[in-house]
Short mmCIF file of C-alpha atoms and ligand atoms in Angstrom, two decimals:
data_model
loop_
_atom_site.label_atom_id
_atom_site.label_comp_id
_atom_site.label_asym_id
_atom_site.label_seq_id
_atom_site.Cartn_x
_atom_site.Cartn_y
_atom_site.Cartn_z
CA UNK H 27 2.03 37.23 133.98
CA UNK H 28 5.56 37.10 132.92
CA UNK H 29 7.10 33.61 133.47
CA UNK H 30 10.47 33.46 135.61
CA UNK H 31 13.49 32.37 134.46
CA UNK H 32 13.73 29.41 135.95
CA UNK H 33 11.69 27.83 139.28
CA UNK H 34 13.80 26.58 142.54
CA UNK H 35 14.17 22.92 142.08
CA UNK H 36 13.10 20.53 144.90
CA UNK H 37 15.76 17.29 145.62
CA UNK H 38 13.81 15.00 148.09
CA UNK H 39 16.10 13.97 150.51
CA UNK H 40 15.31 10.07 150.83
CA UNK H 41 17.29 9.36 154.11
CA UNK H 42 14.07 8.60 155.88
CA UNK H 43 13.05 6.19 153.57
CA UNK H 44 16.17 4.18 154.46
CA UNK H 45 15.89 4.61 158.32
CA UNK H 46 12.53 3.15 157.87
CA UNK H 47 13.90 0.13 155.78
CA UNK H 48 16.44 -0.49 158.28
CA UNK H 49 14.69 -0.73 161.78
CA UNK H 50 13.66 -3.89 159.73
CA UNK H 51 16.48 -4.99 158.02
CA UNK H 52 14.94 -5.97 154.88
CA UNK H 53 14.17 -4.42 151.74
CA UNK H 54 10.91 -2.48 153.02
CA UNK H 55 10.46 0.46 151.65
CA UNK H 56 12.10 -0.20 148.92
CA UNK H 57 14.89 2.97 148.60
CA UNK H 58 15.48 2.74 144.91
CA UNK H 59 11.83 2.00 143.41
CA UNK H 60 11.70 5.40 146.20
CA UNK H 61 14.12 7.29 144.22
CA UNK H 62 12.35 6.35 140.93
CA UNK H 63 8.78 7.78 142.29
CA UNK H 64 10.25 10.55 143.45
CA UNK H 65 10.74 11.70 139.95
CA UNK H 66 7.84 10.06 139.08
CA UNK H 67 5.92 12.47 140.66
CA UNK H 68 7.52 15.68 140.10
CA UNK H 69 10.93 15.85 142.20
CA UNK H 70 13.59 17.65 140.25
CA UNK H 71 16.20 15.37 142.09
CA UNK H 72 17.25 13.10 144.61
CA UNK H 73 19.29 13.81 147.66
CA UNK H 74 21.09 11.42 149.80
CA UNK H 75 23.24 11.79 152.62
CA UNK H 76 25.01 8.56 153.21
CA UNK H 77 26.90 8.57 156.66
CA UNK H 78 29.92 6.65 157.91
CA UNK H 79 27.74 3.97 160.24
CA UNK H 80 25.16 3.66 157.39
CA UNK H 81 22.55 4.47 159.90
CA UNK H 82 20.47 5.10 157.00
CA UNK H 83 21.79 5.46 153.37
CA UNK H 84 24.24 3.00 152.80
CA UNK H 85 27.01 3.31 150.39
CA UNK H 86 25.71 0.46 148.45
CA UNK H 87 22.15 2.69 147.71
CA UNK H 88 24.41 5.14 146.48
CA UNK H 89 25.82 2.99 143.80
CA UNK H 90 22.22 1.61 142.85
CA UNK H 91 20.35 4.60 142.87
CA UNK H 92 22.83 6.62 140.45
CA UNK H 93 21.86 4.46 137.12
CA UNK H 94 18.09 4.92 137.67
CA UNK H 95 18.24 8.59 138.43
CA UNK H 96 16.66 10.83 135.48
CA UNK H 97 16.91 14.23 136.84
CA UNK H 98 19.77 15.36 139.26
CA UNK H 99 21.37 13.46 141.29
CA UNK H 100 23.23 15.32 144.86
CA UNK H 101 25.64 13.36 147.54
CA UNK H 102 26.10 14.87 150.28
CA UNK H 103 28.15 14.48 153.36
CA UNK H 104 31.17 15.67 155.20
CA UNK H 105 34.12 14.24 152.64
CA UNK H 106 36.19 11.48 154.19
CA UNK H 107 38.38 9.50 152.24
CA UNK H 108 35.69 7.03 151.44
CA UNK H 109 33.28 9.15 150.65
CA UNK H 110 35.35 11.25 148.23
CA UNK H 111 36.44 7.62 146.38
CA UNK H 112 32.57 6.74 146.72
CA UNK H 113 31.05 10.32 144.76
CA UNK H 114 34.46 10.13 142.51
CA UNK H 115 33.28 6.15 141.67
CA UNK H 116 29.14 7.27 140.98
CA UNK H 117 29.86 10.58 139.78
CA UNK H 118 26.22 12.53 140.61
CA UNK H 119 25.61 15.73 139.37
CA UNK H 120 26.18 17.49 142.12
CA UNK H 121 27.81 17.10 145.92
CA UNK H 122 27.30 18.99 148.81
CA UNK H 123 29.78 18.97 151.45
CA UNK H 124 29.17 19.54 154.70
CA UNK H 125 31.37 19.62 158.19
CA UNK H 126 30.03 16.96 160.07
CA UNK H 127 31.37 15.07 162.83
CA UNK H 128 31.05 11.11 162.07
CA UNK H 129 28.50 10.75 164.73
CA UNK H 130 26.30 14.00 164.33
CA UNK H 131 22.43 13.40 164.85
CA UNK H 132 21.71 15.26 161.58
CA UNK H 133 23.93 18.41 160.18
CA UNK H 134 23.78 21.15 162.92
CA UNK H 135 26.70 23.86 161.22
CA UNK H 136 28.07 25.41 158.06
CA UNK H 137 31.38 25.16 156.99
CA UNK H 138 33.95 28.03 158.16
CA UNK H 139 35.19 28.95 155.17
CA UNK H 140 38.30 30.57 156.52
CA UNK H 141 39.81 27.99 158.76
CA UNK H 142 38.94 25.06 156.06
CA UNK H 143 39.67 26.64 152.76
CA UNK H 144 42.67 24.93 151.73
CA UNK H 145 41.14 21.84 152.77
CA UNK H 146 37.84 22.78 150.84
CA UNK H 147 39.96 24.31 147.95
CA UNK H 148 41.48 21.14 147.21
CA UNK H 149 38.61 18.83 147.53
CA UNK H 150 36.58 20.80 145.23
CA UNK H 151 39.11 20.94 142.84
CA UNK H 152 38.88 17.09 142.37
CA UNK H 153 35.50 16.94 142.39
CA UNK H 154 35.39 19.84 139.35
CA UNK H 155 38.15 17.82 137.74
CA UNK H 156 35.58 15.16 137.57
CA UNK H 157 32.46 17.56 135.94
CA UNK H 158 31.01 17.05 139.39
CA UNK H 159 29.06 20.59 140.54
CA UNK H 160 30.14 21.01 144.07
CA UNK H 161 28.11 23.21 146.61
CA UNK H 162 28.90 23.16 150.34
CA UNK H 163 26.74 23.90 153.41
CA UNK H 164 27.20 27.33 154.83
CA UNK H 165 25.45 29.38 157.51
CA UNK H 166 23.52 32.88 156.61
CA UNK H 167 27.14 34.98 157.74
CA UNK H 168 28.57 36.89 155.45
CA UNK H 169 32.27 36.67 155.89
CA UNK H 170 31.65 32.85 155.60
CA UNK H 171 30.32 33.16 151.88
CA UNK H 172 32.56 35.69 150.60
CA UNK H 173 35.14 33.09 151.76
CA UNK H 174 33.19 30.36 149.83
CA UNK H 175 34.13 31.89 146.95
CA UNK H 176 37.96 31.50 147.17
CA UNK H 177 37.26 27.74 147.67
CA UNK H 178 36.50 27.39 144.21
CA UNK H 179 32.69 25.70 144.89
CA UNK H 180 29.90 26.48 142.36
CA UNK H 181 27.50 26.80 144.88
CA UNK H 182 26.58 26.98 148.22
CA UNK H 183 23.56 25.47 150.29
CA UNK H 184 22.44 27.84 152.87
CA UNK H 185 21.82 26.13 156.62
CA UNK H 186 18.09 27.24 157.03
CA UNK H 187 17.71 25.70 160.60
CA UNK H 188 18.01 29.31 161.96
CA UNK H 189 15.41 30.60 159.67
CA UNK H 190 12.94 27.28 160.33
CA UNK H 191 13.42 28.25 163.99
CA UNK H 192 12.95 32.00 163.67
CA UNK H 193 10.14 31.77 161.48
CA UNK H 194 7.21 31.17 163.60
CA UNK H 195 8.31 33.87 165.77
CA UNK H 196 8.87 36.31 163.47
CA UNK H 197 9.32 35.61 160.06
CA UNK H 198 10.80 39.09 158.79
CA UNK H 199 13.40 38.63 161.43
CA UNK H 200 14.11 34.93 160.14
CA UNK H 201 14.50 35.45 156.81
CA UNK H 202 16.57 38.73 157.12
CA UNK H 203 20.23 37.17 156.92
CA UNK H 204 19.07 34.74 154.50
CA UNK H 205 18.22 37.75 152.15
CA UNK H 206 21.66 39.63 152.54
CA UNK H 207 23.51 35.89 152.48
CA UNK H 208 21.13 35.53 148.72
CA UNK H 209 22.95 39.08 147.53
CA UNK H 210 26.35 38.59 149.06
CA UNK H 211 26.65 35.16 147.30
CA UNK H 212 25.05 36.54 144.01
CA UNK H 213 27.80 39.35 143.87
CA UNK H 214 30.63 36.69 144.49
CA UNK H 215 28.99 35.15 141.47
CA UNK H 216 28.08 31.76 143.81
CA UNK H 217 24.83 29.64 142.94
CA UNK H 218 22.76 29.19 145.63
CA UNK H 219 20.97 26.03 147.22
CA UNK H 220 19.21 25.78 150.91
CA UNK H 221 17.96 23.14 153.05
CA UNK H 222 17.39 21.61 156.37
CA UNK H 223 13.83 21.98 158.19
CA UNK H 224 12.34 23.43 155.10
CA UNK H 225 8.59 22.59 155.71
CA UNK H 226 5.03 23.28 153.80
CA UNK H 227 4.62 26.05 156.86
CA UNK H 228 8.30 28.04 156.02
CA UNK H 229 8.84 27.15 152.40
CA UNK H 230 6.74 29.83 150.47
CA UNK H 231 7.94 32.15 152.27
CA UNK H 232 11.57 31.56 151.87
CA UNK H 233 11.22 31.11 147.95
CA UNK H 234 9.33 34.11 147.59
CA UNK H 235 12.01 36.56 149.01
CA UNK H 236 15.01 34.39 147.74
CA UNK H 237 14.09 34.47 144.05
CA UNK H 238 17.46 33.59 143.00
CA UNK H 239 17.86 29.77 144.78
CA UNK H 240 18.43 27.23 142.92
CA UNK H 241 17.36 24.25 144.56
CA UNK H 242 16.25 23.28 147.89
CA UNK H 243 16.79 19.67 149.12
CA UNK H 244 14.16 18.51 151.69
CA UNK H 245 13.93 15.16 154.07
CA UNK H 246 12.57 15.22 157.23
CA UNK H 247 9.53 17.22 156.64
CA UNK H 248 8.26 16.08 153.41
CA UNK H 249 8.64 12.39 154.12
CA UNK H 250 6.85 12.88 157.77
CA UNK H 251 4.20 14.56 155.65
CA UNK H 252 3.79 11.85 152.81
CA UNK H 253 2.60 9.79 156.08
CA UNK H 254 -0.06 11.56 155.88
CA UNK H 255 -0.93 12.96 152.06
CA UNK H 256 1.63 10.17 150.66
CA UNK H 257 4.44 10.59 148.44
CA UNK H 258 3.31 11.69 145.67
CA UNK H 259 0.87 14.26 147.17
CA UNK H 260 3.68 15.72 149.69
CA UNK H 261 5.97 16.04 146.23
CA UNK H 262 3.33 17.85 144.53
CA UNK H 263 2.34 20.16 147.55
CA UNK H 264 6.07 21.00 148.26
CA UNK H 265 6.55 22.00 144.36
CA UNK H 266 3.37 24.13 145.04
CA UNK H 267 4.86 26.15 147.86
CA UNK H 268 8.04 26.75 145.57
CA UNK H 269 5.26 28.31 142.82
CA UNK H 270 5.68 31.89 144.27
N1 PXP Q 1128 20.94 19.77 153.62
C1 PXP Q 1128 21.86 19.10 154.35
C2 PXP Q 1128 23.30 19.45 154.18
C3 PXP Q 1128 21.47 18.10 155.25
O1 PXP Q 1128 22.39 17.45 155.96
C4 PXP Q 1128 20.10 17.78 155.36
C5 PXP Q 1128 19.67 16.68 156.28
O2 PXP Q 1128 20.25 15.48 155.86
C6 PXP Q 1128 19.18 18.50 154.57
C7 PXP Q 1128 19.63 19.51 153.73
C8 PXP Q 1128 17.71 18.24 154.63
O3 PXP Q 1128 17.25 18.62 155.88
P1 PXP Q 1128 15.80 18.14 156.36
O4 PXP Q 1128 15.85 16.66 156.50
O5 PXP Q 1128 15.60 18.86 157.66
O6 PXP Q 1128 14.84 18.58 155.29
#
């Protein structure tokens, strides 16, 4: 069998791990020695998504965990002054912008490309200044990611809530915008990440008719899972499903 190019990367998204730490308010689990296993067994990087109440991630983690990291490191978050000084001051490998509202459960829309892209234009151009890959979150439309590409971004993450959703009903169906969004963003000459409710049910699936993605970064599902199989085994079953 011929080997691909490359195989889709998995960033765990280690949000969780902080919400857990801080219905306590001390240092249990501990979020870097967290990061560190992740890589440990088998991650290809570390997301984290550090929001203006701290609710989880805390801007302090963000700082800490960027010396330790091995592999890739991705911010994400909607960019506010302080977190543009804050991914300008740690300087990961890659952020991923996304729209959100300060007080948004979790991220629930892609960017629109049209009405922002001045405003995305010349955030991305500081954050390229600085050798910092920039993707940003983007629904499955395709006037939205031919629009990406006058922003300037390297990449963009594709919003896969509709597809999680779609997918138990009928999964041709779900991933069918996903598959033009892959080609549209491809001819633009945009890498491509995805992410949100990725889960060992939906994830094969995706990867094996998006051949070209890059990465996918993963929280909710993989830490509920390591409950269960524990972190290492969830890593290692995840990186399985992105075998296709
Ligand atoms: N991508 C983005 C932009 C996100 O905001 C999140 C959630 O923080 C994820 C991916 C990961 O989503 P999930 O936790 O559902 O795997």
């Amino acid at each position: 069998m011929q080997n691909k190019p490359f195989m889709t990367k998995l960033s765990v998204n280690i949000n969780k791990i902080a919400t857990i730490r801080n219905a306590r308010g001390g240092n249990m689990p501990d979020v870097l020695q967290a990061a560190k296993d992740c890589e440990r067994f088998g991650a290809q990087g570390v997301t984290v998504h550090p929001r203006p109440d701290e609710r989880h991630i805390r801007y302090q983690d963000v700082r800490d965990i960027r010396p330790v990291i091995t592999t890739e490191f991705n911010i994400e978050g909607y960019p506010s002054e302080s977190f543009i000084s804050l991914v300008l001051e740690v300087k990961p490998h890659q952020v991923t912008l996304v729209p959100d509202p300060p007080g948004v459960l979790t991220s629930n829309a892609g960017w629109d490309t049209i009405k922002n892209e001045t405003f995305l234009k010349e955030v991305i151009a500081l954050f390229r200044k600085n050798n910092i890959r920039t993707s940003i979150f983007i629904d499955a439309n395709p006037e939205m990611i031919r629009n990406a590409a006058k922003t300037g971004t390297d990449r963009v993450e594709l919003y896969t809530e509709s597809y999680a959703k779609n997918y138990p009903v009928n999964k041709e169906d779900a991933i069918g915008p996903f598959i033009v969004a892959a080609k549209i963003a491809s001819e633009v000459g945009l890498g491509l990440n995805a992410g949100h409710d990725l889960d060992l049910n939906n994830l094969k699936y995706f990867a094996q008719n998006i051949p070209g993605i890059l990465e996918v970064s993963i929280g909710h599902a993989l830490i509920s899972d390591a409950l269960y199989f524990g972190l290492e085994n969830a890593i290692q079953l995840y990186l399985r499903q992105l075998r296709v």
